[in-house]
Coordinates of C-alpha atoms in Angstrom, one line a residue:
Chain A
X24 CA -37.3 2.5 -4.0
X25 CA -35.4 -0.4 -2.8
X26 CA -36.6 -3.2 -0.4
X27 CA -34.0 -4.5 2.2
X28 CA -34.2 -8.3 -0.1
X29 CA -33.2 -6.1 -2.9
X30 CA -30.3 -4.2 -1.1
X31 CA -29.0 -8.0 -0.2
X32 CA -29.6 -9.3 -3.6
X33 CA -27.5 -6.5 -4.4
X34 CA -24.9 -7.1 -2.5
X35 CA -25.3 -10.6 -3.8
X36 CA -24.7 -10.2 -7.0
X37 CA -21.7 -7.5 -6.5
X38 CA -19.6 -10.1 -4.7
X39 CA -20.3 -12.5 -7.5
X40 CA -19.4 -10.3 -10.1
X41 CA -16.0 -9.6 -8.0
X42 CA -15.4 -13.6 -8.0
X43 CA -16.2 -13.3 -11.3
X44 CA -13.8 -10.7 -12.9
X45 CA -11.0 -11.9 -10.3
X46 CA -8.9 -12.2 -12.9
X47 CA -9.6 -9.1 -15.3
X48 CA -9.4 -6.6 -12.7
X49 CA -6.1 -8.1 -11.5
X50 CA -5.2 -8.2 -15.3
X51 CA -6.0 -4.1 -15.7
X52 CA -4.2 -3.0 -12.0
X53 CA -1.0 -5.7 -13.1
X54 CA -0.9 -2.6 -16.0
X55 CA -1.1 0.0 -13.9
X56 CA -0.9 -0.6 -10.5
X57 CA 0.4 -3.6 -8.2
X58 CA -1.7 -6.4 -9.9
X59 CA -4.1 -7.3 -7.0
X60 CA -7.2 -5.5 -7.1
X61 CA -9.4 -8.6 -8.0
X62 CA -7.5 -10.6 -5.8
X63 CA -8.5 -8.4 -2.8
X64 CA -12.1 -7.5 -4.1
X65 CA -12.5 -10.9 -4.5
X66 CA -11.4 -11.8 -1.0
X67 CA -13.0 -8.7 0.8
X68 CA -16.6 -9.9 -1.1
X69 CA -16.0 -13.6 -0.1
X70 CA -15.7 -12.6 3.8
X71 CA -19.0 -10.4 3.0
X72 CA -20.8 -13.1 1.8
X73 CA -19.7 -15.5 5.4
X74 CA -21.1 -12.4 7.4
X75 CA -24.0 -11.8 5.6
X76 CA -26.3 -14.7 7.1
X77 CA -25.6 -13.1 10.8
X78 CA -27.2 -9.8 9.7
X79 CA -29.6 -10.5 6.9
X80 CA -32.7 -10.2 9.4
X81 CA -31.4 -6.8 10.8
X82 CA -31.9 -2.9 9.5
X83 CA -30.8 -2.2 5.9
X84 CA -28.2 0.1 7.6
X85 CA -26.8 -2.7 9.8
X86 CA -26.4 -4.7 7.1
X87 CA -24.4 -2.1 4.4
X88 CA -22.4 -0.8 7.7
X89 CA -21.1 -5.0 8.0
X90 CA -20.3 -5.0 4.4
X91 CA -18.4 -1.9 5.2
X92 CA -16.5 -3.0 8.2
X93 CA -15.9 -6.2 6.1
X94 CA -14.5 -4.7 3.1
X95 CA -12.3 -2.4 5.4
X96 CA -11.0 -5.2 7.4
X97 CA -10.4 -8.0 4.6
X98 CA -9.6 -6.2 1.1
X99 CA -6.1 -4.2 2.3
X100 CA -5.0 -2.0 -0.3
X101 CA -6.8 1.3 -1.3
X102 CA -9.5 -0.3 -2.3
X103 CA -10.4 -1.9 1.6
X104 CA -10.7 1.8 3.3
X105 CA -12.3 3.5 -0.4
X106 CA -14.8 1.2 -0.7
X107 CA -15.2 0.1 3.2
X108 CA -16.2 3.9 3.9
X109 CA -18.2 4.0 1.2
X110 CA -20.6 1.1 2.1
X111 CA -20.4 2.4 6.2
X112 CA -21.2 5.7 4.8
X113 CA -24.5 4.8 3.2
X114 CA -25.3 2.5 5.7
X115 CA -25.1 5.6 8.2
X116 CA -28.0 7.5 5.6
X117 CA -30.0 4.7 6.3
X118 CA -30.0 5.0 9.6
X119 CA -33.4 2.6 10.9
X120 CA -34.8 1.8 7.7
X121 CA -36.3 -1.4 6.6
X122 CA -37.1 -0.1 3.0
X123 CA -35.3 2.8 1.1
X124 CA -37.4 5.4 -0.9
X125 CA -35.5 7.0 -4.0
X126 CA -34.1 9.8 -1.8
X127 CA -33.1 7.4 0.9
X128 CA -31.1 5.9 -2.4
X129 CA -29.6 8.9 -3.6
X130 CA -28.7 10.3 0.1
X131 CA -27.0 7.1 0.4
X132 CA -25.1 6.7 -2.4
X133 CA -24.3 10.8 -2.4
X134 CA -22.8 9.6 1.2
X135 CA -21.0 7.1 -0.3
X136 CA -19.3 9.2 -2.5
X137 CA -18.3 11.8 0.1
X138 CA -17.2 9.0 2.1
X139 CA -14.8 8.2 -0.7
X140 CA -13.7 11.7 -1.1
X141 CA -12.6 12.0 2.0
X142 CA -10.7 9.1 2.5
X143 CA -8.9 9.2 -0.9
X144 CA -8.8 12.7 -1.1
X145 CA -9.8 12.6 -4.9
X146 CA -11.9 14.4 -7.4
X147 CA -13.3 13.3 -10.4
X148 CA -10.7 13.2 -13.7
X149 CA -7.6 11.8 -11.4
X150 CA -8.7 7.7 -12.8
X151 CA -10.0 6.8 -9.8
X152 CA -13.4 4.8 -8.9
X153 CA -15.1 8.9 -9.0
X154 CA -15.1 8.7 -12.6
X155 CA -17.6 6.0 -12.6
X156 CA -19.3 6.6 -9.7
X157 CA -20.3 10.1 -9.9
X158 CA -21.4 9.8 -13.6
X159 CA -23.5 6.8 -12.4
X160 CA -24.8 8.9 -9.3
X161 CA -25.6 12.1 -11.5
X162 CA -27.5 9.9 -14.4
X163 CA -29.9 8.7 -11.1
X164 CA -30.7 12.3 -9.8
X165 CA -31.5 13.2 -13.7
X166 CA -33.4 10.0 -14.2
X167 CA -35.5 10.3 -10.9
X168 CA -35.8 14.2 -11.7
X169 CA -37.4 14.1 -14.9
X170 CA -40.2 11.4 -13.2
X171 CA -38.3 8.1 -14.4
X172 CA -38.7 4.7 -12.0
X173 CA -35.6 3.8 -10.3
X174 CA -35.4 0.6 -12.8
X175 CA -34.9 3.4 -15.6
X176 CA -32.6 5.6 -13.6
X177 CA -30.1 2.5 -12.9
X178 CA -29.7 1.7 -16.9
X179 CA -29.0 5.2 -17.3
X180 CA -26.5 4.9 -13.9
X181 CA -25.0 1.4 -15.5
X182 CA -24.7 3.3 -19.0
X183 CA -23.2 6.3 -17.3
X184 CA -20.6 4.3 -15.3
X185 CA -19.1 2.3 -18.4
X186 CA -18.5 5.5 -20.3
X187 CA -16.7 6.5 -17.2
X188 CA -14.4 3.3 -17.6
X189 CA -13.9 4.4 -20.8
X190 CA -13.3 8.0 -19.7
X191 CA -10.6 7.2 -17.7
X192 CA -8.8 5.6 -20.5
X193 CA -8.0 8.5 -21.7
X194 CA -6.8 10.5 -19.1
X195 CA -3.8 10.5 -16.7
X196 CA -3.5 9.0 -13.3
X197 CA -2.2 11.4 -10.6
X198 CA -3.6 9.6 -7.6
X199 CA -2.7 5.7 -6.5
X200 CA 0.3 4.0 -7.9
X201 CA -0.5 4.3 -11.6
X202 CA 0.5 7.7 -10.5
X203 CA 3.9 6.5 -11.0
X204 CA 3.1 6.3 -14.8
X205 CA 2.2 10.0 -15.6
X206 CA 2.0 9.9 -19.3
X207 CA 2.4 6.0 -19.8
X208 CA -1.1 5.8 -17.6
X209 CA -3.1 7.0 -20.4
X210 CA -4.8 4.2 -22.8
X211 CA -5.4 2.0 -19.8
X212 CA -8.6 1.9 -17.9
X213 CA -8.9 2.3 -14.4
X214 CA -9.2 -1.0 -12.4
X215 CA -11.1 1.1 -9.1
X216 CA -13.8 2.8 -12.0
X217 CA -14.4 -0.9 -13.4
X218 CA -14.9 -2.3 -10.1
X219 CA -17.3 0.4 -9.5
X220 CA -19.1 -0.1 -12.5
X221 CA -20.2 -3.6 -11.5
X222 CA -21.0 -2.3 -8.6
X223 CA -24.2 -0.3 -11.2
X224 CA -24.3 -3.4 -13.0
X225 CA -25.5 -5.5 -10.2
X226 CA -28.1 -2.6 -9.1
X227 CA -28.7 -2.5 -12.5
X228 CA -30.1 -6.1 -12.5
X229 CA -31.2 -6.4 -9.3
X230 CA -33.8 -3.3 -10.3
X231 CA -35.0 -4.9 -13.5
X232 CA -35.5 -8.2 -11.6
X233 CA -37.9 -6.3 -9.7
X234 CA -39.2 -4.1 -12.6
X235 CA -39.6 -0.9 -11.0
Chain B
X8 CA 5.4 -20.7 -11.1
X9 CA 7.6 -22.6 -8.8
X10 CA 7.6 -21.7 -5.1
X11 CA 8.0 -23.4 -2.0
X12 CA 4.3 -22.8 -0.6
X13 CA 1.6 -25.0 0.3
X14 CA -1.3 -22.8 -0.6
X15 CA -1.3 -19.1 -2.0
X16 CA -4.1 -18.1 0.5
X17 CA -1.6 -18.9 3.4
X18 CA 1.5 -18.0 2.6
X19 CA 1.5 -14.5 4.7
X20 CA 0.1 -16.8 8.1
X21 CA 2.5 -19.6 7.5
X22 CA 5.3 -17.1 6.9
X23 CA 4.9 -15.6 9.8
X24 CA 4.4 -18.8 12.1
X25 CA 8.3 -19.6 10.8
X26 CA 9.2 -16.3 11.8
X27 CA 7.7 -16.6 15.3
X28 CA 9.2 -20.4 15.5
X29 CA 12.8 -19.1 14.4
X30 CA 13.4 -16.2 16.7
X31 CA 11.1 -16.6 19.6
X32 CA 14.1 -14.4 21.3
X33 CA 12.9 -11.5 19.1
X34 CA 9.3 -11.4 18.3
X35 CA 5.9 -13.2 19.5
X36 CA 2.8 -13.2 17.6
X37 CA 0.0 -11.0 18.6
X38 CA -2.7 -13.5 19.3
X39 CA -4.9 -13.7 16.4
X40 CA -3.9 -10.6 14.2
X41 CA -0.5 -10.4 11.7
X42 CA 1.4 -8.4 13.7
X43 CA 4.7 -9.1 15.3
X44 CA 5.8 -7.4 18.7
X45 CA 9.3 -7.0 20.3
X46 CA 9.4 -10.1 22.6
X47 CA 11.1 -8.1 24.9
X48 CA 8.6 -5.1 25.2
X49 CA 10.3 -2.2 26.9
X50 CA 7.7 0.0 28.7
X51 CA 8.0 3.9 29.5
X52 CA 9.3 4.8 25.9
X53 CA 7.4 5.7 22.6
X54 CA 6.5 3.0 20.6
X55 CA 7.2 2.0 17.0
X56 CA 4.9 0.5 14.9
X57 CA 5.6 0.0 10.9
X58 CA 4.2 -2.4 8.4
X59 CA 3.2 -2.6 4.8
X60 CA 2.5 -5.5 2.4
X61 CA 4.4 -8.6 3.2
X62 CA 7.0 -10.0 0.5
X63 CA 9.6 -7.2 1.9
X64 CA 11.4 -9.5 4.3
X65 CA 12.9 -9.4 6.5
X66 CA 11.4 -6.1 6.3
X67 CA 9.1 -5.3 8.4
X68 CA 8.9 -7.8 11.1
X69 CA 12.6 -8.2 11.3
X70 CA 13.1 -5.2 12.7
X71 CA 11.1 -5.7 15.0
X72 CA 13.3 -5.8 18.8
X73 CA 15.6 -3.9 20.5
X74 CA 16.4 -0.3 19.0
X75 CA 14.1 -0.3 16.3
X76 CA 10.3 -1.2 16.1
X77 CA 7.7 -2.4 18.5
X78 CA 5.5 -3.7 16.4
X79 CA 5.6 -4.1 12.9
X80 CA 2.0 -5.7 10.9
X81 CA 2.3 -7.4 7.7
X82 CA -0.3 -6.8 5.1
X83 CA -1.6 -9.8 2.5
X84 CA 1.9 -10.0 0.0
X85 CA 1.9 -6.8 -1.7
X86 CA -1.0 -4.9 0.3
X87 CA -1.3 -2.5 3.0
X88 CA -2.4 -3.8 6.4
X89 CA -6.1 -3.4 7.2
X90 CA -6.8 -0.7 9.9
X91 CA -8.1 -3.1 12.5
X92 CA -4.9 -5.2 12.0
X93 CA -2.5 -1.4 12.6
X94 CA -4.8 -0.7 15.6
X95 CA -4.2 -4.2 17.8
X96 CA -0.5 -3.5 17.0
X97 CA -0.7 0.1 18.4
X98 CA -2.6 -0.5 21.6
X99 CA 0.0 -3.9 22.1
X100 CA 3.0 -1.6 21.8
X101 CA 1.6 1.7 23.6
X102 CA 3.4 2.0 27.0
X103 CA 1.4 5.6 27.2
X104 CA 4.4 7.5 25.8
X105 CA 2.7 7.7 22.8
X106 CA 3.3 5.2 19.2
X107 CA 5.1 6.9 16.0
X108 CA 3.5 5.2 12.9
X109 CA 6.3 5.1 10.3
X110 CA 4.2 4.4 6.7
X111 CA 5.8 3.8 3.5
X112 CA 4.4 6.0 0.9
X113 CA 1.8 4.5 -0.8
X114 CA -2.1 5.6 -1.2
X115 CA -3.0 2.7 0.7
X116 CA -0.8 2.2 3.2
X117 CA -1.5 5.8 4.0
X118 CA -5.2 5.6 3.9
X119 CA -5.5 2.0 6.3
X120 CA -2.7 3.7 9.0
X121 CA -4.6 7.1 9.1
X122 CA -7.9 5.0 9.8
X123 CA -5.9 3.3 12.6
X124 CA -4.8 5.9 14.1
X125 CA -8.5 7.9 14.1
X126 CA -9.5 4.4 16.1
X127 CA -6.8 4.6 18.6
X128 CA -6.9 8.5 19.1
X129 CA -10.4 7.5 20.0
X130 CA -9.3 5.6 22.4
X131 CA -6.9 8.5 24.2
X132 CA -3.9 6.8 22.5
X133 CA -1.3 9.5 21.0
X134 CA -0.3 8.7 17.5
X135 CA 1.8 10.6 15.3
X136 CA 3.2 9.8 11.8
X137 CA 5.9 9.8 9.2
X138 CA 5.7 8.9 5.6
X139 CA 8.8 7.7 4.0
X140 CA 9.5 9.0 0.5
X141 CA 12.9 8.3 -0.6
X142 CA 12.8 6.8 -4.3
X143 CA 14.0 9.4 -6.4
X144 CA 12.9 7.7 -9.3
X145 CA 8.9 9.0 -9.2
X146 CA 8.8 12.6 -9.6
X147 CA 7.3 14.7 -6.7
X148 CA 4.9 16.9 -7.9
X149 CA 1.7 17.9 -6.8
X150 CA 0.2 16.0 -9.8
X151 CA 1.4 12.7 -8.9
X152 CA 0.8 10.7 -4.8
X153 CA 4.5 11.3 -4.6
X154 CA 7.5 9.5 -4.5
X155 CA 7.2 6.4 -2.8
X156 CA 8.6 4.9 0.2
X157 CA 11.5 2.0 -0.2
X158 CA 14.4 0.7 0.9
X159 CA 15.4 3.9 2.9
X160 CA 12.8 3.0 5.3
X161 CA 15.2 1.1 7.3
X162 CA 17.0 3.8 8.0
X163 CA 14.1 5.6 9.5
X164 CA 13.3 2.3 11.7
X165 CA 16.9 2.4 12.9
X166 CA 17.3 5.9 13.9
X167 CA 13.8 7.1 15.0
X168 CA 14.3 3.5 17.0
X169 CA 17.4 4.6 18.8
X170 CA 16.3 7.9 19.8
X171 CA 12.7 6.5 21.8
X172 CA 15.2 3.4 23.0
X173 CA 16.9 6.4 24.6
X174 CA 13.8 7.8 26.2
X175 CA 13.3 10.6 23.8
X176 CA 9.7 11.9 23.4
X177 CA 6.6 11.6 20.6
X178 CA 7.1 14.6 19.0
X179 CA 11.1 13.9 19.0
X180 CA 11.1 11.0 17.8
X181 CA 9.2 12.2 14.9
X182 CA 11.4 15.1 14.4
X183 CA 14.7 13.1 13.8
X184 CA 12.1 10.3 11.9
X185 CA 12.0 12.9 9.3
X186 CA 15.2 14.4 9.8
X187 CA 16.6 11.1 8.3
X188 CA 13.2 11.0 5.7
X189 CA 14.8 14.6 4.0
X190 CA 18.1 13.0 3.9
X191 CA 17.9 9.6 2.5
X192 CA 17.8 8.6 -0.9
X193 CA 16.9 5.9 -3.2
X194 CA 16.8 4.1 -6.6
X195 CA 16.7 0.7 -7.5
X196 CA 16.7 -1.3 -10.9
X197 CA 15.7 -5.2 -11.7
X198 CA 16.7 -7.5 -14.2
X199 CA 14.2 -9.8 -13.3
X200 CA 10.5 -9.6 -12.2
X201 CA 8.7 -11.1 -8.9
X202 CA 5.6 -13.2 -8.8
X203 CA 3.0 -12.2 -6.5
X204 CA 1.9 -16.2 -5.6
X205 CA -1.7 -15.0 -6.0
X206 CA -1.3 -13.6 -8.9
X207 CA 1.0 -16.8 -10.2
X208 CA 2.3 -15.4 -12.9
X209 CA 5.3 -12.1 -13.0
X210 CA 3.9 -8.5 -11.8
X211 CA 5.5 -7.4 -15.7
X212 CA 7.9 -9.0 -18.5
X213 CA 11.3 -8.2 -18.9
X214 CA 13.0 -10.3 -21.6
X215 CA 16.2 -11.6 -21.2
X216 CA 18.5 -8.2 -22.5
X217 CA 16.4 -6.2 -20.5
X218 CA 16.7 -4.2 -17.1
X219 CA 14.2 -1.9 -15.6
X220 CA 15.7 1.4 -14.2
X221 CA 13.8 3.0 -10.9
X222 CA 11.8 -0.1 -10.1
X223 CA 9.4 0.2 -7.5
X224 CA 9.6 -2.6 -4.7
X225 CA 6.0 -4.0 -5.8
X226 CA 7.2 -4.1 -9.6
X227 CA 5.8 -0.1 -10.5
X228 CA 7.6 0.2 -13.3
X229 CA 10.4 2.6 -13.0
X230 CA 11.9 5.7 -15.5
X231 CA 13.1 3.4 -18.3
X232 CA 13.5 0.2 -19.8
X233 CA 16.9 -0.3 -21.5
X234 CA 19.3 -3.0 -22.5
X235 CA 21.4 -4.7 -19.9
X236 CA 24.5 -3.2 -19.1
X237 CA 27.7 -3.9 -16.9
X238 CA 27.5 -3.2 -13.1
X239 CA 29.5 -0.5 -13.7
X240 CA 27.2 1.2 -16.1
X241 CA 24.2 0.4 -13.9
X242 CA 25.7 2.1 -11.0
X243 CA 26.6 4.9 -12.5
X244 CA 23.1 5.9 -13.9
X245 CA 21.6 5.4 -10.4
X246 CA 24.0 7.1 -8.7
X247 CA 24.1 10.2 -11.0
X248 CA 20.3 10.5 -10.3
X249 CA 20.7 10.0 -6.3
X250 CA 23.7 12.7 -6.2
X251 CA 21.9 15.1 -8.7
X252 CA 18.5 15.0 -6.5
X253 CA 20.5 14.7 -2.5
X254 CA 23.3 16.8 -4.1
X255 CA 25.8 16.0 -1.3
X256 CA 29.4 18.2 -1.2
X257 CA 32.6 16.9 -0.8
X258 CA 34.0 16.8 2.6
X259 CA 30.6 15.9 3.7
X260 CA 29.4 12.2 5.1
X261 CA 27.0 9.3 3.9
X262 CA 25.5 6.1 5.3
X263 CA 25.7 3.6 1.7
X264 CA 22.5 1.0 1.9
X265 CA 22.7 -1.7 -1.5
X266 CA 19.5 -3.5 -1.1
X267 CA 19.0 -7.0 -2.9
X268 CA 15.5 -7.3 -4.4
X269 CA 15.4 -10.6 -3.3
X270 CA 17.1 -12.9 -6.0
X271 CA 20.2 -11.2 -6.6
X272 CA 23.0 -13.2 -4.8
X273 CA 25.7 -11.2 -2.5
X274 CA 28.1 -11.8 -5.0
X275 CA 26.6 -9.0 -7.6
X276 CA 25.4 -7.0 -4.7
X277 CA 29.3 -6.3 -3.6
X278 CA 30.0 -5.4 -7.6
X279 CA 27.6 -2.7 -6.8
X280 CA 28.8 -1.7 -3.8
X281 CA 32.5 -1.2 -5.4
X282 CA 31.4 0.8 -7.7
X283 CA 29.4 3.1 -5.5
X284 CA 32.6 3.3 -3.3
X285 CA 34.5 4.7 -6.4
X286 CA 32.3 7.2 -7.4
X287 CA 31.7 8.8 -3.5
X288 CA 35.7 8.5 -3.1
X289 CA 35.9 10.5 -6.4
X290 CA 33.7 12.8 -5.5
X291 CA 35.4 13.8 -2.0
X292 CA 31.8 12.1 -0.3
X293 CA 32.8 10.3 2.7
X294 CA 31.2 6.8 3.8
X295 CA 30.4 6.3 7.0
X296 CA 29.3 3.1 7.1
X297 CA 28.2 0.3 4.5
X298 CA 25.4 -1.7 4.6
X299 CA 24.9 -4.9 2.1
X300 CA 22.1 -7.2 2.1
X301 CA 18.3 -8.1 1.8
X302 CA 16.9 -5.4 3.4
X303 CA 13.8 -4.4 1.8
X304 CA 12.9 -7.1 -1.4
X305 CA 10.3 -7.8 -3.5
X306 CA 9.7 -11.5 -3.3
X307 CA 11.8 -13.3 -6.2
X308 CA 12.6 -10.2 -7.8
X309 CA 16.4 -9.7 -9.3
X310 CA 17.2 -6.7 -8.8
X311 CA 18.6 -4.1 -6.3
X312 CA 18.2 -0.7 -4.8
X313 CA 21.2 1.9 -3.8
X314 CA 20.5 3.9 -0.5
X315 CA 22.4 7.0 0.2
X316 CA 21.8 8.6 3.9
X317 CA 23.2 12.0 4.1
X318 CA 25.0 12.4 8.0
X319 CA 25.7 14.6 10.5
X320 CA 27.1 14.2 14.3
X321 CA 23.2 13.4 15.5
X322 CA 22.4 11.0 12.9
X323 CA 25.8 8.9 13.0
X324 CA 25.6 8.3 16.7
X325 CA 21.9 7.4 16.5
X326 CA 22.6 5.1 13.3
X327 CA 25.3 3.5 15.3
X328 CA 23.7 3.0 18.3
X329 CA 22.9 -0.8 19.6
X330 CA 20.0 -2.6 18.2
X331 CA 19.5 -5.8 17.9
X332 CA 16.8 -7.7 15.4
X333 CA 16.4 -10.4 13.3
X334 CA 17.1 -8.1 10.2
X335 CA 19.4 -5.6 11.6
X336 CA 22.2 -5.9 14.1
X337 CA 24.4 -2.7 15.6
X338 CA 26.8 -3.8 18.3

């Protein structure tokens, strides 16, 4: 389960991480793409972070549908609408809440992800943020399946994620503008799937902070 | 880098304050958003709106005006427009005629417009859409997001602009918009890279010998890297891949767009243009009209882009018809 303070830690923690790796996710789309997705996440998390205070008091799915509107409004790009729709998404699967049991989690994020199929029209193995995403996803379902806490499931989600990163290394872009490459696109990781994966991280450690 | 800026997180809002400040007789600033509208706003005709990353210029704002856009919204440098931004522009423009969204062929320009318009169709505004795809250097295939929209764009703004200047309707105007989108042609090669200010450091390295062929206009790279060769040579490669994929016959009739990437002096842009002259005269291909300039750059890239426009009696009257912006001028 998650507690609203831990769904704004969260969010917390992702917008430092995109401060953070500014510069190496700029680094792996200058490769590949047009060399700004840190620069954008970067700016799109800053605005979330200034519109946070204003809605940190309201329902959990107020506050993800801001980040979304945020992110949509601020990051530009792909990335803005992908990852915009993702956050309004979940926030919709939440409609009311003030706390979020595991199912209320995996609804949401399962939302999330539909949200970004439709919007970028993708499936997984195109090196796109999916082939992160839905690994992490489908290592939470198995984790909360087999009986595991949600603290155990996100390791298994973070885990799942990075070998997604590493996944798309080897595989050919065909959506997004490392597209462009075919062939050349392989042996560079996607930007989008390494954004995404911090985006486990920081659940990651928000759920061992509160050890359950 | 070395740029005349004050601070990379303004450059896009200062720009566009100049703009505003040199041509108040052509566009005024939508209060509080980066979009530009036709000071002059014609009512009672469909509207235009375009827009993309900024860095372009004058592209897109500069055709903004009298024959060719309404609205044009400029994205951070390098990145789509956000869908609130495309949405002010199209309910600023509608005159309830209906707005054609002309979007340049990238996944993210495509995605941010489409979200636009699902807000304004919400609000009982018709929208409609084109997606300009002339660069002949990305293979169009189901396995890629296609081939992306450049410098052919223009022509797309200038004839899809004449026709609703003329009173035509939605769904024409987006008929002869891609009329001209299946008969325009692109490719473009640089000798030097751009600097995203951002960024501060070049979008890729080229050394000194080396050209890119089939450049993208944010620096994708292109079909091959090769030594530098004469303008002659250049020419000749990118036109052989223009006339091979457009495959025009002789006897037939061509609009002829060279493009400057920004930091490529008219002087080599003419040198191009000769020989693209040459080649159309020896192959029986008759140009209509000529077009050289910045038209569609890439910041402080070196580099340039051919345009061929394939012609009939519709499309020449439309492309000669008046317009008059701060990037294009028809008399």
């Amino acid at each position: 389960m998650a507690t609203k303070a831990e769904v704004l830690d969260f969010i917390r923690i992702y917008a430092d991480k995109m401060a953070e790796h500014r510069q190496e996710l700029t680094d792996l789309d200058q490769a590949i793409g047009d060399g700004d997705h840190g620069i954008n996440m970067s700016r799109g998390f800053k605005a979330v972070m200034e519109k946070l205070p204003a809605v940190e008091n309201k329902s959990i799915d107020e506050i993800l549908k801001t980040v979304g509107m945020t992110l949509v409004s601020t990051v530009g790009g792909a990335a803005g609408p992908l990852y915009g729709t993702a956050f309004m998404k979940a926030g919709m699967s939440t409609k009311g809440k003030e706390e979020l049991s595991n199912e209320d989690v995996i609804l949401a994020f399962d939302e999330a992800v539909g949200g970004i199929q439709f919007r970028g029209k993708a499936v997984r193995g195109e090196k796109t943020i999916l082939d992160s995403m839905i690994p992490a996803i489908d290592a939470i379902k198995a984790s909360i399946k087999e009986g595991k806490t949600m603290a155990v499931a996100l390791v298994e989600a973070e885990k799942a994620a990075w070998n997604g990163v590493e996944y798309t290394k080897t595989i050919i872009a065909t959506k997004g503008r490392a597209s462009y490459l075919g062939e050349r696109s392989i042996g560079h990781q996607d930007p989008g799937a390494t954004s995404t994966a911090y985006a486990f991280q920081a659940a990651n450690e928000v759920a061992q902070k509160a050890g359950k | 880098m070395k740029k005349f800026i004050n601070d990379v997180e303004n450059v896009e809002n200062e720009m566009l304050e100049g703009i505003v400040l040199a041509h108040p007789e052509y566009v005024k600033r939508l209060e509080g958003f980066d979009v530009l509208t036709r000071a002059d706003k014609k009512i009672g005709k469909v509207a235009l709106v375009s827009g993309g990353g900024s860095g372009h210029e004058p592209a897109h704002g500069g055709y903004v005006g009298k024959g060719m856009l309404d609205a044009a919204v400029a994205g951070s440098i390098f990145t789509s427009p956000t869908p609130d931004q495309v949405f002010e522009a199209i309910k600023a423009v509608d005159a309830g005629k209906g707005v054609l969204l002309v979007i340049k062929n990238y996944t993210g320009d495509i995605m941010n417009f489409e979200m636009a318009a699902e807000l304004a169709e919400a609000e009982g505004i018709k929208v409609a859409n084109v997606v300009t795809n002339d660069d002949v250097a990305v293979e169009d295939s189901l396995y890629t997001t296609g081939r992306r929209g450049v410098a052919g764009t223009v022509f797309v703004h200038k004839i899809a602009g004449a026709i609703a200047e003329a009173g035509a309707s939605l769904e024409e105007v987006k008929a002869i918009a891609e009329k001209v989108i299946a008969n325009v042609r692109t490719m473009g090669v640089a000798l030097k890279p751009c600097t995203v200010p951002a960024a501060g450091k070049p979008g890729f390295e080229l050394s000194e010998d080396e050209m890119e062929l089939g450049i993208g206009i944010h620096g994708e790279p292109g079909t091959e890297r090769k030594p530098i060769q004469t303008a002659d040579v250049i020419v000749d490669y990118l036109m052989e891949r223009i006339l091979k994929d457009m495959n025009p016959q002789s006897g037939e009739e061509v609009a002829v767009m060279i493009n400057g990437a920004g930091a490529t002096p008219p002087m080599e842009l003419y040198i191009l243009n000769r020989r693209v002259h040459q080649i159309l005269a020896d192959k029986g291909i008759k140009i209509f009209k000529t077009f050289v300039g910045d038209y569609m750059t890439s910041i402080d890239m070196a580099g340039a882009s051919i345009t061929l426009l394939k012609l009939d009696g519709e499309l020449k009257d439309l492309l000669m018809a008046k317009a008059d912006t701060i990037g294009f001028k028809m008399q």
